[in-house]
XYZ file of C-alpha atoms in Angstrom:
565
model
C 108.173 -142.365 -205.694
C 105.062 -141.543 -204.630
C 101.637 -142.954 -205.421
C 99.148 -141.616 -206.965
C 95.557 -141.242 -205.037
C 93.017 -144.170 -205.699
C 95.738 -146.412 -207.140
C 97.047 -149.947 -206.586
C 99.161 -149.105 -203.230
C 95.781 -147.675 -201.467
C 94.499 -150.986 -201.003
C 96.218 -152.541 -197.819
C 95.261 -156.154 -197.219
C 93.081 -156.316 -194.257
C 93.974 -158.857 -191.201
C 92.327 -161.569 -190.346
C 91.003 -160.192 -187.326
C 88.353 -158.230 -189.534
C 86.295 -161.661 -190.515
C 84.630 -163.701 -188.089
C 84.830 -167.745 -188.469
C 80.823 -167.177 -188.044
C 79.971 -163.982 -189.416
C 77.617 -164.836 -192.672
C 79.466 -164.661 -196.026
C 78.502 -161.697 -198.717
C 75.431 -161.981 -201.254
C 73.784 -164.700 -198.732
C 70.519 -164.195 -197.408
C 70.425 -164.817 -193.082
C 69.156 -168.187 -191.917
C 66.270 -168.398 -189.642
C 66.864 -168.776 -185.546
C 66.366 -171.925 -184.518
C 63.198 -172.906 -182.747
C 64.712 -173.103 -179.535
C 66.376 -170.072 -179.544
C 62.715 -168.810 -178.745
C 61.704 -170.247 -175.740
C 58.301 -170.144 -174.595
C 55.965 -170.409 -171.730
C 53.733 -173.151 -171.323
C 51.277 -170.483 -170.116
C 51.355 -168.473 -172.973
C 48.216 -167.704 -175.481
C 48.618 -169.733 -178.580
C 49.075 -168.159 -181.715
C 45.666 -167.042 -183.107
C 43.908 -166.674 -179.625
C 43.004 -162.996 -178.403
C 42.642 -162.706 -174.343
C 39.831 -161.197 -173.157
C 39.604 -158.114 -171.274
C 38.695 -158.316 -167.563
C 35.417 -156.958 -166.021
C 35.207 -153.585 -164.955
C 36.541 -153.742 -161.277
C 37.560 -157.797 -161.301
C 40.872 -158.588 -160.731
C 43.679 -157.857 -157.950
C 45.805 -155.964 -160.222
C 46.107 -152.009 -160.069
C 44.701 -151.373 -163.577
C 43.987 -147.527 -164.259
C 40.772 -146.024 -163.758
C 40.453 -145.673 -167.939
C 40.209 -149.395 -168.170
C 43.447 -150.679 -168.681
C 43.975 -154.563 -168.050
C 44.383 -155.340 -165.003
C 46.626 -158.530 -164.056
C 45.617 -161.108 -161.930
C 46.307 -162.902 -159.068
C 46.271 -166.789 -158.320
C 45.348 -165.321 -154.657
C 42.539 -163.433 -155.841
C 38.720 -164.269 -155.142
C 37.398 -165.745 -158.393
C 34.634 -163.318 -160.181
C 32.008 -166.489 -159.443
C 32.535 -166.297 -155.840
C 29.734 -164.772 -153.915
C 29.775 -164.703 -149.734
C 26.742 -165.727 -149.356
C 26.419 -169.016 -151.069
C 29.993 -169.742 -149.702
C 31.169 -173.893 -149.559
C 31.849 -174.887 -145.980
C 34.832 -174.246 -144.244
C 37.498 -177.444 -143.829
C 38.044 -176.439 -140.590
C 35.087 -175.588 -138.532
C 34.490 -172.145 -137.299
C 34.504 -173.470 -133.166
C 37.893 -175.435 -133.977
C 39.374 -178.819 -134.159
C 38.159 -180.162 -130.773
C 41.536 -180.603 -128.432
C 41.855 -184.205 -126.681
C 42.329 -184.429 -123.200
C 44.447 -187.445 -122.244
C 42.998 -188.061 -119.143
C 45.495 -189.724 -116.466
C 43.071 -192.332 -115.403
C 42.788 -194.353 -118.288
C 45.422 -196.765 -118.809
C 48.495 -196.279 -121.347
C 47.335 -198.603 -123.855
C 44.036 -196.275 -124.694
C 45.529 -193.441 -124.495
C 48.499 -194.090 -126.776
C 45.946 -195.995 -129.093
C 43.858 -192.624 -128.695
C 46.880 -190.830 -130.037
C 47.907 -193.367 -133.018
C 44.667 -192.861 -134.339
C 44.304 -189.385 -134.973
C 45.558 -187.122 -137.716
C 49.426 -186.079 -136.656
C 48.291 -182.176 -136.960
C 45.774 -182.609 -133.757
C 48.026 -184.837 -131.353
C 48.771 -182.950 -128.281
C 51.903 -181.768 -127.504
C 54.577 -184.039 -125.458
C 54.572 -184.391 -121.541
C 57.448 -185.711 -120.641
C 57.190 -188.361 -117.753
C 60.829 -189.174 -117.287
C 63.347 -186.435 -116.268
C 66.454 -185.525 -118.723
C 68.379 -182.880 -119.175
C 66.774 -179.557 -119.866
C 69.407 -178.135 -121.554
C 71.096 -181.235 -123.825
C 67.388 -182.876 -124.441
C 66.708 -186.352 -124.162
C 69.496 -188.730 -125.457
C 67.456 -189.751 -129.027
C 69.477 -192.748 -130.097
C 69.334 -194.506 -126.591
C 65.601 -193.729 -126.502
C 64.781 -194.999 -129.460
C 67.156 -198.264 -129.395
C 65.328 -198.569 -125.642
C 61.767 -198.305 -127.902
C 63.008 -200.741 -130.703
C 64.352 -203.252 -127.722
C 60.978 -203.398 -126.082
C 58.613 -203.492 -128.978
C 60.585 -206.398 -130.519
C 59.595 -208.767 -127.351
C 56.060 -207.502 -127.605
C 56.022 -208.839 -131.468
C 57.918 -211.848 -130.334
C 55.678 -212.947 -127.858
C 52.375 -212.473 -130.524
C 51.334 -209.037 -129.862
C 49.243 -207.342 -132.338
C 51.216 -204.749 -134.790
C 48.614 -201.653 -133.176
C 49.484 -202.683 -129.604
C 53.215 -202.573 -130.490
C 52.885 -199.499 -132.111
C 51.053 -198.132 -129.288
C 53.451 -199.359 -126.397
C 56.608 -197.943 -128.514
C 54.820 -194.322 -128.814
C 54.147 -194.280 -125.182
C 58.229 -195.122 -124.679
C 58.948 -192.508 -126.760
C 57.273 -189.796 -125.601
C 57.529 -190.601 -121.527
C 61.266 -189.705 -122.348
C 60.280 -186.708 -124.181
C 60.929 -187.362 -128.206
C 57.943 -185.636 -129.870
C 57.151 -186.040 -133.938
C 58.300 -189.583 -133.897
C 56.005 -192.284 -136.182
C 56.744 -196.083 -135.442
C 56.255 -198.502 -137.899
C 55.659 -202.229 -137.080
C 55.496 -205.217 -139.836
C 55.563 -208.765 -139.508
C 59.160 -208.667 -138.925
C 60.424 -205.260 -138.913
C 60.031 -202.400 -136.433
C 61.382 -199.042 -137.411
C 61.268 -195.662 -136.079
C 61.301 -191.902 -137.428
C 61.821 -189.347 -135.143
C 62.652 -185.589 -136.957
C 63.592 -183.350 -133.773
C 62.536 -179.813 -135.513
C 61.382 -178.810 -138.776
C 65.039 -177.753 -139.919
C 66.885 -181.159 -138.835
C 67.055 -184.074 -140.713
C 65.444 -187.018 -139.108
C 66.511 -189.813 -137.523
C 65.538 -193.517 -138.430
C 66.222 -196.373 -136.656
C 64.719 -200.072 -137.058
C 65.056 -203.626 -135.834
C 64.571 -206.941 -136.909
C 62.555 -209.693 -135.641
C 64.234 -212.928 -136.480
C 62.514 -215.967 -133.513
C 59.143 -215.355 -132.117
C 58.088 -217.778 -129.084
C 55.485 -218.192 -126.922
C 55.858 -216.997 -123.344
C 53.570 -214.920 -121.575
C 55.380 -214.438 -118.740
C 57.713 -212.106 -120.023
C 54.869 -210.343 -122.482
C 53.656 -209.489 -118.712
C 56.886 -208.626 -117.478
C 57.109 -205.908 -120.493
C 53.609 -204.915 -119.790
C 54.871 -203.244 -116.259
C 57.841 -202.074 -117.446
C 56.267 -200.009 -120.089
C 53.164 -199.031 -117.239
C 56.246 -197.724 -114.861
C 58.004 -195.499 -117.352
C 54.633 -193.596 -118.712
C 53.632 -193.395 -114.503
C 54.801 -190.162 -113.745
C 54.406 -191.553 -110.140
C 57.452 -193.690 -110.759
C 61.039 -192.667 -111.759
C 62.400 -195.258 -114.365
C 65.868 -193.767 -115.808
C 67.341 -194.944 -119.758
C 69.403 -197.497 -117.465
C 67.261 -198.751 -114.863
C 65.016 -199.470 -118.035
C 67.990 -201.149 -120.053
C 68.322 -203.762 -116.482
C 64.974 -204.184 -116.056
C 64.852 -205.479 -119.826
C 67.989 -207.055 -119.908
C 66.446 -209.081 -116.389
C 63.192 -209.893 -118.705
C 65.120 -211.598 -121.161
C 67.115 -213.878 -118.724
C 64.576 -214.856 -116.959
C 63.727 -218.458 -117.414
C 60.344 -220.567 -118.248
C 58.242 -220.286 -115.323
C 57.474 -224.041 -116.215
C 60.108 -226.979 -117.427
C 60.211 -228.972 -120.652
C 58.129 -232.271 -118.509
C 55.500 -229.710 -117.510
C 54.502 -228.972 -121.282
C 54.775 -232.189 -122.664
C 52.209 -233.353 -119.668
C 50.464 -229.915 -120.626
C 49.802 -231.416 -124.482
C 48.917 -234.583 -123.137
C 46.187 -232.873 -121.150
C 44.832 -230.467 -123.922
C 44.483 -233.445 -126.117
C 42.819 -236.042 -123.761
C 40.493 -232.826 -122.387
C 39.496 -231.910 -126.135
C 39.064 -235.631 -126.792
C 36.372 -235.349 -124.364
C 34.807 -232.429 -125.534
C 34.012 -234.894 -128.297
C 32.501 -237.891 -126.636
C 35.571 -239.695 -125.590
C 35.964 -241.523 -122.316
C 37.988 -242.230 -119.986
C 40.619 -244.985 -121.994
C 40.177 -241.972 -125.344
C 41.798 -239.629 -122.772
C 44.710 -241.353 -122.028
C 45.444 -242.696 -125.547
C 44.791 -239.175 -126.823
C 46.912 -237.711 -124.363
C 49.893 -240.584 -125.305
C 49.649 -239.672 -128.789
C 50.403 -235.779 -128.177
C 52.932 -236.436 -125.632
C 54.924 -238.543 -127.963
C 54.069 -235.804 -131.054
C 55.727 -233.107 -128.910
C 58.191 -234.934 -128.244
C 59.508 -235.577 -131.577
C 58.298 -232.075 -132.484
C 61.103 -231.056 -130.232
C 63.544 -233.614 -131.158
C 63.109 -231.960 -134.604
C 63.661 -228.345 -133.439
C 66.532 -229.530 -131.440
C 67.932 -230.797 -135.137
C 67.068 -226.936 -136.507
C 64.360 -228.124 -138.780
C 61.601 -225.458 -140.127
C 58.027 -225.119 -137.650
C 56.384 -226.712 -141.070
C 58.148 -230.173 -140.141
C 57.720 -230.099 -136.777
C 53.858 -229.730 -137.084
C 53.985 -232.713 -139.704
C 55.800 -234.889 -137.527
C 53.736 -233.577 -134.076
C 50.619 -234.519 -135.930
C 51.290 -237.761 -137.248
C 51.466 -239.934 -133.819
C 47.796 -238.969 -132.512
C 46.522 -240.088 -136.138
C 48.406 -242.817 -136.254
C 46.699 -243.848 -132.324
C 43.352 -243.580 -134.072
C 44.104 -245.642 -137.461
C 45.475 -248.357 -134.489
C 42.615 -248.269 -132.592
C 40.048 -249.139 -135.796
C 42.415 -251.959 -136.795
C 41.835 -253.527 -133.315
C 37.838 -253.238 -133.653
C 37.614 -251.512 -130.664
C 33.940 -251.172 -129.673
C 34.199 -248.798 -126.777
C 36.732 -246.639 -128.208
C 36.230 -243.762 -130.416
C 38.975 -243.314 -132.716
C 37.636 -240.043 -133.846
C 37.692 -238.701 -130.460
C 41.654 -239.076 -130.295
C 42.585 -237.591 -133.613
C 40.228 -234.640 -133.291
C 41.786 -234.183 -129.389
C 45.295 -234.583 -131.264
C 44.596 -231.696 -133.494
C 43.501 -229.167 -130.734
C 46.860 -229.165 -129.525
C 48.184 -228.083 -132.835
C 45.994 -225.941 -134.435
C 47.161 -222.484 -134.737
C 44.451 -220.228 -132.610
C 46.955 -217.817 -131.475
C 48.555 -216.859 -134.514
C 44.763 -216.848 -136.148
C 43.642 -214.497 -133.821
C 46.610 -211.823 -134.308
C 46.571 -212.221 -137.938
C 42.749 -210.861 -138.047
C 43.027 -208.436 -135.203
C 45.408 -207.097 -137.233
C 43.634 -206.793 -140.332
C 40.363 -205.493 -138.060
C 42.738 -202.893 -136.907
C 44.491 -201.643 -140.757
C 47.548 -203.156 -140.687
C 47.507 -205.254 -143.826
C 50.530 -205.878 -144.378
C 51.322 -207.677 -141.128
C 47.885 -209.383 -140.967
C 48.512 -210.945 -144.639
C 51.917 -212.051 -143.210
C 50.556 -213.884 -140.251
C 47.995 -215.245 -142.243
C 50.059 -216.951 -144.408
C 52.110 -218.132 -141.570
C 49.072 -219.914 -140.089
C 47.942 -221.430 -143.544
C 51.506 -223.110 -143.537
C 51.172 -224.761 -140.025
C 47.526 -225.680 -141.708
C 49.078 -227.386 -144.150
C 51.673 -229.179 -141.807
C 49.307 -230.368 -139.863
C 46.642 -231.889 -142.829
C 50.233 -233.608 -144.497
C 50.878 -235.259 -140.957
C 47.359 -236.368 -140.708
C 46.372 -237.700 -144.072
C 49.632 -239.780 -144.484
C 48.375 -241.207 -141.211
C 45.324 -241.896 -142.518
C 46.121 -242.738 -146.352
C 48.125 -245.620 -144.363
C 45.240 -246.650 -142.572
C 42.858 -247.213 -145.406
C 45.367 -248.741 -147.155
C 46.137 -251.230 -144.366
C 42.189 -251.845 -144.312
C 41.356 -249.294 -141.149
C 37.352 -248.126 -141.608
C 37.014 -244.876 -140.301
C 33.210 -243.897 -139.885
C 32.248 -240.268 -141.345
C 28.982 -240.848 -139.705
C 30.249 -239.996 -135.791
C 30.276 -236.573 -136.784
C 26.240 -236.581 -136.106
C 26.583 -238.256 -133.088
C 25.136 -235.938 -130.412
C 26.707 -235.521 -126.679
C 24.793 -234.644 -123.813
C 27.323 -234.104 -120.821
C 27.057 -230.678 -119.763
C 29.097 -231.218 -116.347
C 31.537 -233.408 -117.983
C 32.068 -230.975 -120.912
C 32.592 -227.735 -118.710
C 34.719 -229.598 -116.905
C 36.988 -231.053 -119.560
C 36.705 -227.349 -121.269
C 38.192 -225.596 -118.220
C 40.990 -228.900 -117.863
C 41.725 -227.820 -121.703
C 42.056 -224.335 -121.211
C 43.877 -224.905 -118.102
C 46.686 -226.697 -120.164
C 46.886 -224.427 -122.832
C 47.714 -221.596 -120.877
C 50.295 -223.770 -119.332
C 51.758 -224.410 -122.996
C 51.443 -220.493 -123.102
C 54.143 -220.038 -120.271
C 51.460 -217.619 -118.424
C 51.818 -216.560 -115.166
C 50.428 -218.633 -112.388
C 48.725 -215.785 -111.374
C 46.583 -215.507 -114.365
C 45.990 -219.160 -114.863
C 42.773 -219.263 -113.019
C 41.264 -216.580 -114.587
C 41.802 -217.931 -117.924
C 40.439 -221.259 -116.821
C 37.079 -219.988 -115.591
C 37.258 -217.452 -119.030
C 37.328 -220.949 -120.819
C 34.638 -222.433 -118.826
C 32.400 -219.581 -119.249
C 33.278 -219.367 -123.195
C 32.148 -223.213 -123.389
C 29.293 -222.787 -121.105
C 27.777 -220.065 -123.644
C 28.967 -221.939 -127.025
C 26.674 -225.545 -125.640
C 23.414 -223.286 -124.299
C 23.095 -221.801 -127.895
C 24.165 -224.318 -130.006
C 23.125 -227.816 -128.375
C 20.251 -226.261 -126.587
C 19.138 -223.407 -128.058
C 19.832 -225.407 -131.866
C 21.518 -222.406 -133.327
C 24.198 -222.011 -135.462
C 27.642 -223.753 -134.477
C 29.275 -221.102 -136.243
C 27.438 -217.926 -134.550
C 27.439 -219.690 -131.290
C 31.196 -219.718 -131.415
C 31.418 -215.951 -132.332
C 29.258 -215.017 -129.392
C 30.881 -217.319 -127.446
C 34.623 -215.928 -128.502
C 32.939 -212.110 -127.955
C 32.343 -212.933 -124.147
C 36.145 -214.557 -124.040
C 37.501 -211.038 -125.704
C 35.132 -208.881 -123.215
C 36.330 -210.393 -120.220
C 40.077 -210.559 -121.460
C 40.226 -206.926 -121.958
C 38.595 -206.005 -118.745
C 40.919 -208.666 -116.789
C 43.648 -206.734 -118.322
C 43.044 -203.055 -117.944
C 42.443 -204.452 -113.897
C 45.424 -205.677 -114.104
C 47.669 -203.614 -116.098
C 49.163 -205.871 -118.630
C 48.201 -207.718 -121.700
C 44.906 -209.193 -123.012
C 46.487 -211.891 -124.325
C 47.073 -214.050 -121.305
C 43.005 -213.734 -120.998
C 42.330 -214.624 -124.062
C 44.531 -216.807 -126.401
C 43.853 -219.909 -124.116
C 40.039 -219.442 -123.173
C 39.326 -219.829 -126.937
C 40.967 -223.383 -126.737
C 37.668 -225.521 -126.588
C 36.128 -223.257 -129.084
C 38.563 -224.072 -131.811
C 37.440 -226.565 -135.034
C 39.021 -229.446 -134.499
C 36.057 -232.271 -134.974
C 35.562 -230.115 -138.411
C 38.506 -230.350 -139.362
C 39.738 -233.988 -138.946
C 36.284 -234.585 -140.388
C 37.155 -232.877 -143.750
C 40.554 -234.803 -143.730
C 39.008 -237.917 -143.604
C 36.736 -236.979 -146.684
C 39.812 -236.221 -148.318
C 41.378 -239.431 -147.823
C 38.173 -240.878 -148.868
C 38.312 -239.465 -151.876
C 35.201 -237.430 -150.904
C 35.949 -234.143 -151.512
C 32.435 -232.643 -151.985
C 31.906 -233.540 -148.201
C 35.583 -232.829 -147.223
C 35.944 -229.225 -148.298
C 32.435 -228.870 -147.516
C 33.496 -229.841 -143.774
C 37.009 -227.799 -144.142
C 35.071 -224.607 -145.879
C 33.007 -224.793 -141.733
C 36.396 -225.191 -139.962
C 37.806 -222.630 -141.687
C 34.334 -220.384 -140.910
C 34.456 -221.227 -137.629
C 38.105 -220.220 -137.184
C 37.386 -216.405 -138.429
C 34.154 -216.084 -136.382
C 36.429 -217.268 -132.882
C 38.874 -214.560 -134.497
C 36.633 -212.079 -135.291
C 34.394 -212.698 -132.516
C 37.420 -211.872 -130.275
C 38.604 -208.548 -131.643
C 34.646 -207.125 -131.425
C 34.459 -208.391 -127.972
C 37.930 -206.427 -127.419
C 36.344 -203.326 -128.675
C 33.052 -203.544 -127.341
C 35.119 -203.914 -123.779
C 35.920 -199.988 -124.343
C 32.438 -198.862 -124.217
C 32.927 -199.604 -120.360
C 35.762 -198.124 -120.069
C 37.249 -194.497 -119.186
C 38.945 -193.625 -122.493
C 40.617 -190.128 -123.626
C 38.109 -187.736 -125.228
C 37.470 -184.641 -126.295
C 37.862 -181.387 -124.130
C 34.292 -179.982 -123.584
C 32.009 -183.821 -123.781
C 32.742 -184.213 -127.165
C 33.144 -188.127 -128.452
C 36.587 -189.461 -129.702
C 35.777 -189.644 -133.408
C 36.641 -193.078 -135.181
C 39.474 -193.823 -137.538
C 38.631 -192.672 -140.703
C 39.693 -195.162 -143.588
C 38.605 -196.209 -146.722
C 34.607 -196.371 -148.076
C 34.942 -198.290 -150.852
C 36.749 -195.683 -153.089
């Protein structure tokens, strides 16, 4: 049977292939896109806004000669630019001036030369040390070597830009170029990116004891002046011995020979003060038996904050003794002041604001802070001595402050005696120890012609006097090729406020405290101009000095850093 056209049977049923899940059913109008489906530029013309046509001739695009737009190019000169009225160029048109590193001056200005200038303009490396040509210098030996060394130099009190300058001139006397170190209070680290394709390399170290011994900060001193000598051949492992000797090396002086050292300090600043001869020996009793039991507590692992509290308490408690007894001819001012010149913190002062002089922030807050603690050791020692003696009924006169002493011989004398022991307590070499003392001498010499004779200022007298210590400790040092520090730390022993400051804890204990912070706010005065006075003499030292400049005459330019904004 067959169907008839147009019927029924012409209709075959379509399969579901032919209709989409998707596809938009019949009669029904098509949604909108989405917003998103028409993405934008962020430098497109909002809607509404017509561009203007370019000038005739502006632009860097190849527009038509019948005025067609032209597009632009960020490279292009703007239309306001004229050649004439041009801004200066950033880089002048004779050059960056290239600095010659001359091979007279000592390492430690030439590497300080280097640190402070802009990376772009250092000089490429010289090499001092031989390696291999072909495998380059062994980097992670080098720089473990560079970590190794400036770790002692932080230990022993160095200041974070002296560090920084001794590891750069490790670094590149074996060769490593592009390498930044980075010294903190107790962290030294070390980037060193061989090209500008490889990834870098970072290494750091930690500091975790610091102590006092000049001997060795000395011993570093040469190593580091042998290996940038080109004159001398010092390989990765005669460096490792030499180092390894350095740190195994004993005290040049014994544990008697200190404690004797504090006595003498004491009984010499006691002097300084108008003691005699019986204020010497008591003071010097008192700090032998503080150190004593300063070390008994280290030896128990106690913090440096309770060994200050307990090294302070016996001279104080000598002095509170001697008023009880009535005493006529003893001055028991004399022996607490001479107590707390052995403990006051002058060498941790002075690094903390030679480092803040110098930019490091960071490190100088840190130290700081570290001598503010042993600050506050020492007054919690002294005014439990003293809250004892007034209750006990002790009467400790305020009024010897204004006592005047006229002993000029006696003085420089007992000055030099003080610094003499203080560089012992240092560990310095016996080489250096006269120099220092006669540094001392010279420091006290100038501090008593402008203040007790001239009538000036205790305060600026002791910043003039701590300039002459820090002139004649850097030019000891650059003769001798090692640290300032040996030169300096202990000549600024008699300069340091110790009559101020026992003064202001008495008008604590009082129950004064107008006069007692007035007297603390000039110890505390006096203790930034001896620091302060110290770094400018440092720096002032340089102006006689043969330092790196520029190829052609040209000056070294300064450090550039903040104005204000």
């Amino acid at each position: 049977m067959v169907a008839e056209p147009g019927g029924f049977d012409d209709e075959k049923p379509q399969s579901d292939e032919a209709h989409s899940a998707f596809s938009q059913p019949a009669g029904t109008e098509p949604a909108a896109p989405p917003e998103e489906d028409h993405p934008t530029s962020e430098f497109a013309l909002p809607e509404g806004v017509t561009p203007e046509s370019p000038a005739p001739g502006s632009g860097s695009g190849t527009g038509s000669a019948s005025g067609s737009e032209t597009t632009g190019s960020a490279f292009a000169t703007p239309s306001t630019y004229s050649f004439r009225d041009s801004p200066p160029a950033f880089t002048p048109v004779y050059g960056v001036p290239m600095v010659r590193l001359t091979k007279e001056a000592p390492w430690q200005d030439r590497m300080r030369t280097m640190l402070r200038m802009p990376v772009a303009e250092r000089p490429a490396t010289e090499p001092v040390q031989r390696h291999d040509e072909e495998a380059g210098p062994p980097v992670p030996r080098v720089l473990d070597l560079t970590l190794r060394i400036g770790e002692l130099l932080l230990a022993g009190g160095e200041g974070a830009e002296d560090v920084e300058a001794a590891m750069f001139a490790v670094m590149r006397s074996y060769g490593l170029d592009r390498c930044e170190p980075t010294v903190t209070f107790t962290l030294l680290s070390i980037s060193h990116q061989p090209s500008l394709v490889d990834d870098p390399v970072t290494a750091s170290r930690t500091v975790r004891r610091r102590g006092t011994d000049y001997t060795r900060l000395a011993a570093v001193f040469r190593l580091i002046d042998d290996i940038t000598t080109a004159d001398d051949e010092v390989s990765l492992e005669e460096a490792y011995r030499r180092l390894a000797e350095i740190r195994r090396n004993r005290h040049p002086y014994p544990g008697w020979v200190l404690t004797l050292a504090a006595g003498g300090l004491a009984g010499a600043a006691s002097v300084l003060v108008g003691g005699g001869a019986l204020v010497f020996l008591i003071a010097a009793l008192g700090a032998m038996l503080g150190d004593r039991l300063a070390w008994l507590c280290a030896g128990r692992g106690l913090p440096e904050f309770y060994q200050f509290v307990v090294a302070a308490m016996p001279p104080a408690a000598m002095g509170v003794a001697l008023t009880l007894t009535h005493w006529s001819d003893v001055r028991p001012s004399a022996v607490i002041t001479g107590g707390l010149f052995a403990l006051l913190p002058g060498r941790a002062l002075v690094a903390g604001v030679q480092d803040g002089l110098t930019g490091y922030y960071i490190t100088a807050s840190a130290r700081l802070l570290e001598v503010m603690y042993f600050f506050i050791a020492i007054v919690t020692g002294v005014l439990l001595a003293l809250y004892g003696g007034l209750q006990l009924g002790a009467e400790l006169d305020p009024e010897a402050r204004f006592i005047t002493h006229d002993r000029p011989v006696i003085q420089t004398l007992a000055s030099m005696v003080l610094t003499l022991s203080f560089a012992i307590l240092l560990q310095q070499e016996r080489a250096t120890v006269l120099a220092v003392t006669l540094n001392g001498g010279v420091a006290w010499i100038v501090y008593g012609a402008m203040a007790q004779t001239g009538n000036l200022s205790a305060v600026a007298a002791t910043a003039a006097a701590a300039g002459l210590v820090g002139l004649f400790g850097q030019l000891f040092s650059r003769y001798r090729y090692t640290s300032s520090l040996p030169f300096i730390t202990a000549a600024i022993g008699p300069l340091l406020p110790g009559s101020a400051t026992y003064f202001g804890l008495l008008g604590v204990a009082q129950n004064e405290l107008d006069r007692g912070l007035a007297s603390l706010s000039t110890a505390v005065a006096t203790a930034l101009a001896i620091a302060i006075g110290v770094n400018l003499g440092s720096e002032i030292s340089r102006l006689f000095m043969r330092v790196p400049g520029a190829v052609g005459g040209a000056n070294r330019r300064a450090a550039k850093r903040t104005r204000g904004f």
